[in-house]
PDB file of C-alpha atoms in Angstrom:
ATOM      1  CA  UNK A   1     -39.770  -1.303  22.236  1.00  0.00           C
ATOM      2  CA  UNK A   2     -39.245  -5.012  22.822  1.00  0.00           C
ATOM      3  CA  UNK A   3     -40.180  -5.098  26.494  1.00  0.00           C
ATOM      4  CA  UNK A   4     -43.325  -6.462  28.113  1.00  0.00           C
ATOM      5  CA  UNK A   5     -46.373  -4.530  26.991  1.00  0.00           C
ATOM      6  CA  UNK A   6     -49.677  -4.302  28.852  1.00  0.00           C
ATOM      7  CA  UNK A   7     -52.963  -2.802  27.740  1.00  0.00           C
ATOM      8  CA  UNK A   8     -54.846  -0.849  28.792  1.00  0.00           C
ATOM      9  CA  UNK A   9     -52.757   1.224  31.203  1.00  0.00           C
ATOM     10  CA  UNK A  10     -55.835   2.225  33.173  1.00  0.00           C
ATOM     11  CA  UNK A  11     -59.328   0.795  33.386  1.00  0.00           C
ATOM     12  CA  UNK A  12     -62.251   2.257  35.290  1.00  0.00           C
ATOM     13  CA  UNK A  13     -65.334   0.113  35.467  1.00  0.00           C
ATOM     14  CA  UNK A  14     -68.543  -0.226  37.403  1.00  0.00           C
ATOM     15  CA  UNK A  15     -69.077  -3.043  39.842  1.00  0.00           C
ATOM     16  CA  UNK A  16     -70.519  -6.083  38.122  1.00  0.00           C
ATOM     17  CA  UNK A  17     -68.939  -5.408  34.728  1.00  0.00           C
ATOM     18  CA  UNK A  18     -66.434  -7.718  33.040  1.00  0.00           C
ATOM     19  CA  UNK A  19     -62.948  -6.513  32.172  1.00  0.00           C
ATOM     20  CA  UNK A  20     -60.138  -8.006  30.091  1.00  0.00           C
ATOM     21  CA  UNK A  21     -56.468  -7.097  30.159  1.00  0.00           C
ATOM     22  CA  UNK A  22     -53.833  -8.021  27.633  1.00  0.00           C
ATOM     23  CA  UNK A  23     -50.133  -8.756  28.063  1.00  0.00           C
ATOM     24  CA  UNK A  24     -47.579  -9.111  25.281  1.00  0.00           C
ATOM     25  CA  UNK A  25     -44.410 -10.666  26.695  1.00  0.00           C
ATOM     26  CA  UNK A  26     -40.895 -10.430  25.313  1.00  0.00           C
ATOM     27  CA  UNK A  27     -41.107 -12.528  22.184  1.00  0.00           C
ATOM     28  CA  UNK A  28     -38.623 -15.284  23.013  1.00  0.00           C
ATOM     29  CA  UNK A  29     -39.850 -15.761  26.590  1.00  0.00           C
ATOM     30  CA  UNK A  30     -41.616 -19.014  27.416  1.00  0.00           C
ATOM     31  CA  UNK A  31     -42.957 -18.119  30.836  1.00  0.00           C
ATOM     32  CA  UNK A  32     -45.610 -15.507  31.496  1.00  0.00           C
ATOM     33  CA  UNK A  33     -46.794 -14.498  34.965  1.00  0.00           C
ATOM     34  CA  UNK A  34     -49.714 -12.456  36.249  1.00  0.00           C
ATOM     35  CA  UNK A  35     -49.480 -10.637  39.573  1.00  0.00           C
ATOM     36  CA  UNK A  36     -51.810  -8.329  41.465  1.00  0.00           C
ATOM     37  CA  UNK A  37     -50.467  -5.482  43.566  1.00  0.00           C
ATOM     38  CA  UNK A  38     -52.332  -3.250  45.999  1.00  0.00           C
ATOM     39  CA  UNK A  39     -50.985  -0.155  47.691  1.00  0.00           C
ATOM     40  CA  UNK A  40     -48.310  -0.925  50.246  1.00  0.00           C
ATOM     41  CA  UNK A  41     -48.002  -4.556  49.259  1.00  0.00           C
ATOM     42  CA  UNK A  42     -45.661  -6.561  47.106  1.00  0.00           C
ATOM     43  CA  UNK A  43     -46.954  -8.260  43.961  1.00  0.00           C
ATOM     44  CA  UNK A  44     -49.188 -11.263  44.743  1.00  0.00           C
ATOM     45  CA  UNK A  45     -48.846 -14.220  42.438  1.00  0.00           C
ATOM     46  CA  UNK A  46     -51.999 -15.067  40.468  1.00  0.00           C
ATOM     47  CA  UNK A  47     -51.006 -17.535  37.781  1.00  0.00           C
ATOM     48  CA  UNK A  48     -48.334 -18.439  35.294  1.00  0.00           C
ATOM     49  CA  UNK A  49     -47.971 -20.063  31.887  1.00  0.00           C
ATOM     50  CA  UNK A  50     -45.232 -22.145  30.372  1.00  0.00           C
ATOM     51  CA  UNK A  51     -45.862 -21.556  26.682  1.00  0.00           C
ATOM     52  CA  UNK A  52     -49.629 -22.058  26.312  1.00  0.00           C
ATOM     53  CA  UNK A  53     -50.027 -24.284  29.369  1.00  0.00           C
ATOM     54  CA  UNK A  54     -51.329 -22.726  32.576  1.00  0.00           C
ATOM     55  CA  UNK A  55     -49.235 -24.498  35.184  1.00  0.00           C
ATOM     56  CA  UNK A  56     -50.294 -22.962  38.473  1.00  0.00           C
ATOM     57  CA  UNK A  57     -53.105 -20.847  39.807  1.00  0.00           C
ATOM     58  CA  UNK A  58     -53.125 -19.113  43.163  1.00  0.00           C
ATOM     59  CA  UNK A  59     -56.112 -19.623  45.418  1.00  0.00           C
ATOM     60  CA  UNK A  60     -56.478 -15.843  45.135  1.00  0.00           C
ATOM     61  CA  UNK A  61     -57.793 -16.527  41.668  1.00  0.00           C
ATOM     62  CA  UNK A  62     -61.500 -17.051  42.265  1.00  0.00           C
ATOM     63  CA  UNK A  63     -63.760 -18.498  39.609  1.00  0.00           C
ATOM     64  CA  UNK A  64     -64.424 -14.934  38.419  1.00  0.00           C
ATOM     65  CA  UNK A  65     -60.850 -14.771  37.145  1.00  0.00           C
ATOM     66  CA  UNK A  66     -59.632 -16.548  34.044  1.00  0.00           C
ATOM     67  CA  UNK A  67     -56.403 -16.303  32.120  1.00  0.00           C
ATOM     68  CA  UNK A  68     -55.445 -17.626  28.727  1.00  0.00           C
ATOM     69  CA  UNK A  69     -52.384 -17.773  26.552  1.00  0.00           C
ATOM     70  CA  UNK A  70     -53.831 -19.459  23.476  1.00  0.00           C
ATOM     71  CA  UNK A  71     -50.800 -19.573  21.195  1.00  0.00           C
ATOM     72  CA  UNK A  72     -48.073 -19.288  23.763  1.00  0.00           C
ATOM     73  CA  UNK A  73     -47.527 -15.639  22.905  1.00  0.00           C
ATOM     74  CA  UNK A  74     -49.787 -12.916  24.339  1.00  0.00           C
ATOM     75  CA  UNK A  75     -52.013 -13.543  27.328  1.00  0.00           C
ATOM     76  CA  UNK A  76     -55.331 -12.193  28.536  1.00  0.00           C
ATOM     77  CA  UNK A  77     -56.657 -11.918  32.070  1.00  0.00           C
ATOM     78  CA  UNK A  78     -60.422 -11.584  32.409  1.00  0.00           C
ATOM     79  CA  UNK A  79     -62.303 -10.645  35.548  1.00  0.00           C
ATOM     80  CA  UNK A  80     -66.034 -11.269  35.469  1.00  0.00           C
ATOM     81  CA  UNK A  81     -68.579  -9.504  37.675  1.00  0.00           C
ATOM     82  CA  UNK A  82     -65.981  -7.155  39.080  1.00  0.00           C
ATOM     83  CA  UNK A  83     -66.078  -6.188  42.748  1.00  0.00           C
ATOM     84  CA  UNK A  84     -64.574  -3.175  44.476  1.00  0.00           C
ATOM     85  CA  UNK A  85     -62.004  -5.455  46.078  1.00  0.00           C
ATOM     86  CA  UNK A  86     -60.638  -6.223  42.612  1.00  0.00           C
ATOM     87  CA  UNK A  87     -59.272  -2.677  42.380  1.00  0.00           C
ATOM     88  CA  UNK A  88     -55.510  -3.062  42.087  1.00  0.00           C
ATOM     89  CA  UNK A  89     -52.569  -2.894  39.717  1.00  0.00           C
ATOM     90  CA  UNK A  90     -52.368  -6.021  37.564  1.00  0.00           C
ATOM     91  CA  UNK A  91     -48.798  -6.729  36.534  1.00  0.00           C
ATOM     92  CA  UNK A  92     -47.608  -9.086  33.845  1.00  0.00           C
ATOM     93  CA  UNK A  93     -44.070 -10.423  33.698  1.00  0.00           C
ATOM     94  CA  UNK A  94     -42.188 -12.801  31.441  1.00  0.00           C
ATOM     95  CA  UNK A  95     -39.017 -14.823  31.653  1.00  0.00           C
ATOM     96  CA  UNK A  96     -37.048 -17.290  29.602  1.00  0.00           C
ATOM     97  CA  UNK A  97     -36.483 -20.826  30.845  1.00  0.00           C
ATOM     98  CA  UNK A  98     -34.942 -22.990  32.093  1.00  0.00           C
ATOM     99  CA  UNK A  99     -31.892 -21.150  33.378  1.00  0.00           C
ATOM    100  CA  UNK A 100     -32.752 -17.485  33.591  1.00  0.00           C
ATOM    101  CA  UNK A 101     -35.553 -16.724  36.010  1.00  0.00           C
ATOM    102  CA  UNK A 102     -35.170 -12.984  35.881  1.00  0.00           C
ATOM    103  CA  UNK A 103     -38.647 -11.530  35.422  1.00  0.00           C
ATOM    104  CA  UNK A 104     -39.222  -8.602  33.113  1.00  0.00           C
ATOM    105  CA  UNK A 105     -42.300  -6.637  34.096  1.00  0.00           C
ATOM    106  CA  UNK A 106     -44.769  -4.612  32.120  1.00  0.00           C
ATOM    107  CA  UNK A 107     -46.021  -1.262  33.380  1.00  0.00           C
ATOM    108  CA  UNK A 108     -49.231  -2.828  34.598  1.00  0.00           C
ATOM    109  CA  UNK A 109     -52.935  -2.152  34.226  1.00  0.00           C
ATOM    110  CA  UNK A 110     -54.452  -0.084  37.019  1.00  0.00           C
ATOM    111  CA  UNK A 111     -58.027  -1.249  37.612  1.00  0.00           C
ATOM    112  CA  UNK A 112     -60.498   0.884  39.527  1.00  0.00           C
ATOM    113  CA  UNK A 113     -63.901  -0.636  40.254  1.00  0.00           C
ATOM    114  CA  UNK A 114     -66.486   1.952  41.260  1.00  0.00           C
TER     115      UNK A 114
ATOM    116  CA  UNK B   1     -46.860 -22.426  53.201  1.00  0.00           C
ATOM    117  CA  UNK B   2     -44.095 -20.645  51.286  1.00  0.00           C
ATOM    118  CA  UNK B   3     -43.432 -17.105  52.420  1.00  0.00           C
ATOM    119  CA  UNK B   4     -41.078 -14.188  51.875  1.00  0.00           C
ATOM    120  CA  UNK B   5     -40.688 -11.595  54.640  1.00  0.00           C
ATOM    121  CA  UNK B   6     -38.952  -8.265  54.247  1.00  0.00           C
ATOM    122  CA  UNK B   7     -37.831  -5.868  56.930  1.00  0.00           C
ATOM    123  CA  UNK B   8     -38.102  -3.102  57.723  1.00  0.00           C
ATOM    124  CA  UNK B   9     -41.358  -2.272  55.954  1.00  0.00           C
ATOM    125  CA  UNK B  10     -40.311   1.345  55.669  1.00  0.00           C
ATOM    126  CA  UNK B  11     -37.181   3.336  56.252  1.00  0.00           C
ATOM    127  CA  UNK B  12     -36.392   7.056  56.157  1.00  0.00           C
ATOM    128  CA  UNK B  13     -32.780   8.153  55.887  1.00  0.00           C
ATOM    129  CA  UNK B  14     -30.770  11.186  54.808  1.00  0.00           C
ATOM    130  CA  UNK B  15     -28.602  11.460  51.745  1.00  0.00           C
ATOM    131  CA  UNK B  16     -25.220   9.876  52.322  1.00  0.00           C
ATOM    132  CA  UNK B  17     -26.458   7.290  54.813  1.00  0.00           C
ATOM    133  CA  UNK B  18     -25.902   3.571  54.292  1.00  0.00           C
ATOM    134  CA  UNK B  19     -28.918   1.252  54.509  1.00  0.00           C
ATOM    135  CA  UNK B  20     -29.353  -2.492  54.836  1.00  0.00           C
ATOM    136  CA  UNK B  21     -32.584  -4.146  53.755  1.00  0.00           C
ATOM    137  CA  UNK B  22     -33.444  -7.673  54.820  1.00  0.00           C
ATOM    138  CA  UNK B  23     -35.270 -10.549  53.194  1.00  0.00           C
ATOM    139  CA  UNK B  24     -35.978 -13.928  54.766  1.00  0.00           C
ATOM    140  CA  UNK B  25     -37.803 -16.811  53.164  1.00  0.00           C
ATOM    141  CA  UNK B  26     -39.369 -20.195  53.694  1.00  0.00           C
ATOM    142  CA  UNK B  27     -39.630 -21.867  50.328  1.00  0.00           C
ATOM    143  CA  UNK B  28     -39.453 -25.503  49.335  1.00  0.00           C
ATOM    144  CA  UNK B  29     -37.250 -26.253  46.325  1.00  0.00           C
ATOM    145  CA  UNK B  30     -35.440 -22.901  46.419  1.00  0.00           C
ATOM    146  CA  UNK B  31     -33.930 -21.896  43.084  1.00  0.00           C
ATOM    147  CA  UNK B  32     -33.121 -18.198  43.266  1.00  0.00           C
ATOM    148  CA  UNK B  33     -33.637 -14.944  45.133  1.00  0.00           C
ATOM    149  CA  UNK B  34     -34.081 -11.712  43.242  1.00  0.00           C
ATOM    150  CA  UNK B  35     -34.118  -8.055  44.254  1.00  0.00           C
ATOM    151  CA  UNK B  36     -36.182  -5.484  42.375  1.00  0.00           C
ATOM    152  CA  UNK B  37     -36.595  -1.718  42.647  1.00  0.00           C
ATOM    153  CA  UNK B  38     -40.081  -0.298  42.115  1.00  0.00           C
ATOM    154  CA  UNK B  39     -40.369   3.448  41.690  1.00  0.00           C
ATOM    155  CA  UNK B  40     -43.660   4.019  39.954  1.00  0.00           C
ATOM    156  CA  UNK B  41     -45.072   1.029  38.172  1.00  0.00           C
ATOM    157  CA  UNK B  42     -42.939  -1.770  36.743  1.00  0.00           C
ATOM    158  CA  UNK B  43     -40.392  -3.322  39.128  1.00  0.00           C
ATOM    159  CA  UNK B  44     -36.921  -3.203  37.626  1.00  0.00           C
ATOM    160  CA  UNK B  45     -34.390  -5.946  38.177  1.00  0.00           C
ATOM    161  CA  UNK B  46     -31.403  -5.392  40.462  1.00  0.00           C
ATOM    162  CA  UNK B  47     -29.812  -8.741  41.361  1.00  0.00           C
ATOM    163  CA  UNK B  48     -30.335 -12.468  41.103  1.00  0.00           C
ATOM    164  CA  UNK B  49     -28.690 -14.665  43.737  1.00  0.00           C
ATOM    165  CA  UNK B  50     -28.438 -18.422  43.647  1.00  0.00           C
ATOM    166  CA  UNK B  51     -25.337 -19.280  45.684  1.00  0.00           C
ATOM    167  CA  UNK B  52     -24.498 -18.472  49.273  1.00  0.00           C
ATOM    168  CA  UNK B  53     -21.706 -16.102  50.156  1.00  0.00           C
ATOM    169  CA  UNK B  54     -21.118 -14.585  46.730  1.00  0.00           C
ATOM    170  CA  UNK B  55     -21.658 -10.847  46.798  1.00  0.00           C
ATOM    171  CA  UNK B  56     -23.211  -9.199  43.785  1.00  0.00           C
ATOM    172  CA  UNK B  57     -22.365  -5.524  43.268  1.00  0.00           C
ATOM    173  CA  UNK B  58     -23.637  -2.775  41.038  1.00  0.00           C
ATOM    174  CA  UNK B  59     -22.335   0.668  41.848  1.00  0.00           C
ATOM    175  CA  UNK B  60     -23.471   1.620  45.327  1.00  0.00           C
ATOM    176  CA  UNK B  61     -25.737  -1.415  45.627  1.00  0.00           C
ATOM    177  CA  UNK B  62     -24.668  -4.864  46.746  1.00  0.00           C
ATOM    178  CA  UNK B  63     -26.418  -8.021  47.845  1.00  0.00           C
ATOM    179  CA  UNK B  64     -25.558 -11.370  49.322  1.00  0.00           C
ATOM    180  CA  UNK B  65     -27.437 -14.597  49.992  1.00  0.00           C
ATOM    181  CA  UNK B  66     -27.154 -16.863  53.043  1.00  0.00           C
ATOM    182  CA  UNK B  67     -28.878 -20.161  52.277  1.00  0.00           C
ATOM    183  CA  UNK B  68     -28.129 -21.512  55.727  1.00  0.00           C
ATOM    184  CA  UNK B  69     -30.002 -18.617  57.339  1.00  0.00           C
ATOM    185  CA  UNK B  70     -32.563 -18.515  54.500  1.00  0.00           C
ATOM    186  CA  UNK B  71     -31.998 -14.814  54.058  1.00  0.00           C
ATOM    187  CA  UNK B  72     -30.483 -12.094  51.958  1.00  0.00           C
ATOM    188  CA  UNK B  73     -29.481  -8.498  52.479  1.00  0.00           C
ATOM    189  CA  UNK B  74     -29.401  -5.562  50.090  1.00  0.00           C
ATOM    190  CA  UNK B  75     -26.967  -2.778  50.958  1.00  0.00           C
ATOM    191  CA  UNK B  76     -27.046   0.726  49.548  1.00  0.00           C
ATOM    192  CA  UNK B  77     -24.123   2.977  50.407  1.00  0.00           C
ATOM    193  CA  UNK B  78     -23.997   6.778  50.116  1.00  0.00           C
ATOM    194  CA  UNK B  79     -27.751   6.934  49.464  1.00  0.00           C
ATOM    195  CA  UNK B  80     -29.168   9.537  47.099  1.00  0.00           C
ATOM    196  CA  UNK B  81     -32.713  10.894  46.744  1.00  0.00           C
ATOM    197  CA  UNK B  82     -33.005   8.871  43.536  1.00  0.00           C
ATOM    198  CA  UNK B  83     -32.740   5.705  45.610  1.00  0.00           C
ATOM    199  CA  UNK B  84     -36.180   6.431  47.070  1.00  0.00           C
ATOM    200  CA  UNK B  85     -38.353   3.520  45.995  1.00  0.00           C
ATOM    201  CA  UNK B  86     -39.896   0.270  47.136  1.00  0.00           C
ATOM    202  CA  UNK B  87     -37.347  -2.543  47.179  1.00  0.00           C
ATOM    203  CA  UNK B  88     -38.869  -5.951  46.535  1.00  0.00           C
ATOM    204  CA  UNK B  89     -37.407  -9.354  47.294  1.00  0.00           C
ATOM    205  CA  UNK B  90     -38.679 -12.345  45.328  1.00  0.00           C
ATOM    206  CA  UNK B  91     -37.895 -16.028  45.751  1.00  0.00           C
ATOM    207  CA  UNK B  92     -38.277 -18.573  42.996  1.00  0.00           C
ATOM    208  CA  UNK B  93     -38.915 -22.272  43.463  1.00  0.00           C
ATOM    209  CA  UNK B  94     -39.647 -24.874  40.813  1.00  0.00           C
ATOM    210  CA  UNK B  95     -42.951 -23.277  39.932  1.00  0.00           C
ATOM    211  CA  UNK B  96     -43.285 -19.594  40.552  1.00  0.00           C
ATOM    212  CA  UNK B  97     -41.779 -16.426  41.974  1.00  0.00           C
ATOM    213  CA  UNK B  98     -43.170 -15.108  45.261  1.00  0.00           C
ATOM    214  CA  UNK B  99     -42.627 -11.567  46.443  1.00  0.00           C
ATOM    215  CA  UNK B 100     -42.310 -10.033  49.864  1.00  0.00           C
ATOM    216  CA  UNK B 101     -44.302  -6.939  50.822  1.00  0.00           C
ATOM    217  CA  UNK B 102     -41.329  -4.719  50.050  1.00  0.00           C
ATOM    218  CA  UNK B 103     -39.349  -2.088  51.949  1.00  0.00           C
ATOM    219  CA  UNK B 104     -40.303   1.502  51.216  1.00  0.00           C
ATOM    220  CA  UNK B 105     -37.094   3.557  51.325  1.00  0.00           C
ATOM    221  CA  UNK B 106     -37.278   7.335  51.508  1.00  0.00           C
ATOM    222  CA  UNK B 107     -34.044   9.287  51.172  1.00  0.00           C
ATOM    223  CA  UNK B 108     -34.297  12.893  52.316  1.00  0.00           C
ATOM    224  CA  UNK B 109     -31.962  15.598  50.990  1.00  0.00           C
TER     225      UNK B 109
END
């Protein structure tokens, strides 16, 4: 399978714990996006990378959130001191640049904070 | 602030009906508008539109962009139960891709 891969598929954690999600984009894609989606809403933009550079961060991304893409390949999204309001589906998507902006999505990581 | 608004938020129809979903946007440095279908988890790509007035078609689905009106429509003819899903509109500028809240379509047998 050469699509976008996300791990884990599900994560249940207790409030206050740290969690880390991983995204492996399609190998030739330069851009990698993180979105958060709650029930009944469209995906909300969190951040994106062009290769290893993090080019934009949404104000939704509090200082408890950090994302990295150290070698311009896979990316991690860490949430520290999780809160119940962090419960959501975290979607990763990738695209090639500069012409094709079609995003290819992973299946997401469903986070539940108890 | 950039925004993407979809309407209606939900729609219930019967098999065979034709539906029209709407997307309007306010985005600086518009580059493209994309439609996605989301059934369970990962949104799947339907169309990408960059030029006004050119209809994109795929089977029973079609879409068109109006850059003057800052809007797009997605049409589905002869709906089937398998069309039940959330339909997402996304608009790309020079930096990122912003999504609307989606239209939840339910097609009843």
